[in-house]
Coordinates of C-alpha atoms in Angstrom, one line a residue:
M99 CA -0.2 0.0 0.2
S100 CA 2.7 2.3 -0.7
D101 CA 0.9 4.0 -3.8
G102 CA 1.4 7.3 -2.5
T103 CA 4.2 10.4 -2.9
A104 CA 7.3 10.9 -0.7
M105 CA 8.1 13.2 0.8
S106 CA 11.2 13.9 2.8
G107 CA 11.6 9.9 3.9
V108 CA 7.7 10.3 4.4
V109 CA 5.0 7.7 2.6
T110 CA 1.7 9.4 1.9
P111 CA -0.5 6.6 0.8
Q112 CA -3.7 6.4 -0.8
V113 CA -6.3 4.9 2.1
T114 CA -9.5 3.8 0.9
G115 CA -10.6 3.0 4.9
H116 CA -12.1 -0.1 6.5
P117 CA -15.6 -0.8 4.9
V118 CA -17.0 -0.1 9.0
H119 CA -15.9 3.4 9.5
A120 CA -14.4 6.1 8.1
A121 CA -11.3 6.3 5.8
L122 CA -7.7 7.1 7.4
S123 CA -6.9 10.6 7.2
G124 CA -3.4 12.6 8.2
V125 CA -1.2 9.6 7.3
R126 CA 2.5 9.5 7.5
V127 CA 4.5 6.2 7.0
R128 CA 8.3 5.5 7.2
P129 CA 8.0 2.2 5.2
G130 CA 10.1 -0.9 7.5
V131 CA 9.7 1.8 10.6
D132 CA 6.1 2.9 11.5
A133 CA 3.0 4.5 10.5
V134 CA 0.7 6.8 12.2
A135 CA -2.7 7.8 10.9
L136 CA -6.1 8.9 12.1
R137 CA -9.4 7.9 12.1
N138 CA -12.4 10.3 13.2
I139 CA -15.0 7.9 14.4
P140 CA -18.4 9.2 13.0
N141 CA -21.9 9.7 15.0
T142 CA -23.6 7.4 12.9
L143 CA -21.6 4.1 13.5
E144 CA -24.9 1.5 13.3
V145 CA -22.7 -0.1 16.0
F146 CA -23.7 2.8 18.4
A147 CA -27.1 1.5 18.5
T148 CA -26.4 -1.6 20.1
H149 CA -23.2 -1.7 21.8
F150 CA -24.5 0.5 24.5
P151 CA -27.4 2.9 23.9
R152 CA -27.1 4.9 26.5
F153 CA -23.4 5.3 26.6
P154 CA -22.0 4.3 23.4
I155 CA -18.4 3.2 22.5
L156 CA -16.3 1.8 19.8
P157 CA -16.2 -2.3 19.8
G158 CA -12.5 -3.0 21.1
V159 CA -12.7 -5.5 17.8
L160 CA -13.2 -2.3 15.9
L161 CA -9.7 -0.3 17.1
V162 CA -8.2 -3.5 16.6
A163 CA -8.9 -3.2 13.0
T164 CA -7.6 -0.1 12.4
A165 CA -4.5 -1.0 13.6
V166 CA -4.2 -3.4 11.7
D167 CA -5.1 -0.9 8.6
V168 CA -2.1 1.2 10.1
A169 CA 0.8 -1.2 10.8
V170 CA 0.3 -2.8 7.3
L171 CA 0.8 0.8 5.4
A172 CA 4.7 0.0 7.4
A173 CA 5.0 -3.4 5.8
P174 CA 6.3 -4.2 2.4
P175 CA 4.4 -4.6 -0.6
A176 CA 2.8 -8.1 -0.4
A177 CA 1.0 -9.7 -3.9
Y178 CA -1.9 -10.6 -1.7
G179 CA -1.5 -8.2 1.3
W180 CA -1.4 -8.8 5.1
R181 CA -3.8 -10.2 7.6
L182 CA -3.8 -10.1 11.8
K183 CA -2.3 -13.4 13.3
E184 CA -2.8 -12.3 16.8
A185 CA -2.8 -9.4 19.3
T186 CA -1.1 -10.1 22.4
R187 CA -1.3 -8.1 26.0
V188 CA -4.0 -5.1 24.5
R189 CA -4.8 -3.0 27.2
W190 CA -8.3 -0.7 27.3
R191 CA -7.4 2.5 29.1
R192 CA -10.6 4.7 28.3
P193 CA -13.5 4.2 26.4
V194 CA -14.0 5.2 22.2
R195 CA -16.7 7.4 21.6
P196 CA -18.6 8.6 18.7
G197 CA -17.3 12.1 17.4
D198 CA -14.0 11.3 18.8
Q199 CA -10.6 11.3 16.6
V200 CA -8.2 8.4 17.1
S201 CA -4.7 8.3 16.3
I202 CA -2.7 5.3 15.9
H203 CA 1.1 4.6 16.0
A204 CA 2.2 1.6 14.8
E205 CA 6.0 0.8 15.4
L206 CA 7.3 -2.2 13.3
T207 CA 9.2 -4.3 16.4
G208 CA 10.8 -7.1 15.1
R209 CA 10.2 -10.0 11.7
D210 CA 10.1 -13.4 11.5
G211 CA 11.3 -14.2 8.2
D212 CA 9.6 -12.3 5.7
D213 CA 6.4 -13.2 5.8
T214 CA 5.7 -12.5 9.6
I215 CA 6.0 -8.9 11.2
H216 CA 5.3 -7.4 14.8
F217 CA 4.2 -4.2 15.7
K218 CA 3.7 -2.3 19.0
I219 CA 0.4 -0.1 18.5
T220 CA -0.6 2.7 20.8
A221 CA -3.6 4.4 20.2
E222 CA -5.3 8.2 21.4
V223 CA -7.8 10.4 21.7
A224 CA -6.9 14.1 21.9
G225 CA -3.3 12.8 23.4
T226 CA -4.8 10.7 26.0
P227 CA -3.8 7.0 25.8
V228 CA -7.3 4.4 25.3
A229 CA -5.3 1.5 23.8
T230 CA -2.0 0.2 23.8
I231 CA -1.2 -3.7 22.0
R232 CA 2.5 -4.8 23.2
T233 CA 2.8 -6.9 20.3
L234 CA 0.5 -6.9 16.7
T235 CA 1.6 -9.7 14.1
V236 CA 0.5 -9.9 10.6
V237 CA 1.3 -12.2 8.2
R238 CA 1.0 -12.4 4.4
R239 CA -1.7 -13.7 2.8
P240 CA -1.1 -16.5 0.7
S241 CA -2.4 -16.8 -3.0
A242 CA -6.0 -16.8 -3.3
P243 CA -7.4 -20.5 -2.2
A244 CA -8.5 -22.9 -4.6
T245 CA -11.2 -24.1 -2.1
A246 CA -13.7 -23.0 0.4
T247 CA -12.0 -25.8 2.8
D248 CA -8.4 -24.0 1.8
S249 CA -10.4 -20.4 2.9
L250 CA -11.4 -21.8 6.3
K251 CA -7.5 -22.8 6.5
E252 CA -5.8 -19.5 6.3
Q253 CA -8.3 -18.1 8.8
R254 CA -6.9 -20.0 11.6

């Protein structure tokens, strides 16, 4: 996802965003080092109607999905993209509410060969930490599966 422009070592990719919520903005990427991006959390997300109507908060899994979106920006190009393998030591420090703007910083911390990359994630709203992930691991997606059974194996 490095199809953007480079300015003094920083790549600004074209980002389409996660289908569940708004596109990433304010993207700064140092390939192979780190990536930082903002995601606005709109008041209109349907999930807020059921994820605690009187006190709506963004489900943690959507924040993890955003962290993956940002982390793969710093990853090298992969023919079929990257997917989440695991997230360990996830800490929720404060709820993310409708209308918040979340800043995600993904720092590359290690590799296991060419197919597995590890990141440290920090998420903040207005400078206040809302979540941290000690290790977020992504792996290269294999080529398109030949059968539906193969697709299920890839998801594990």
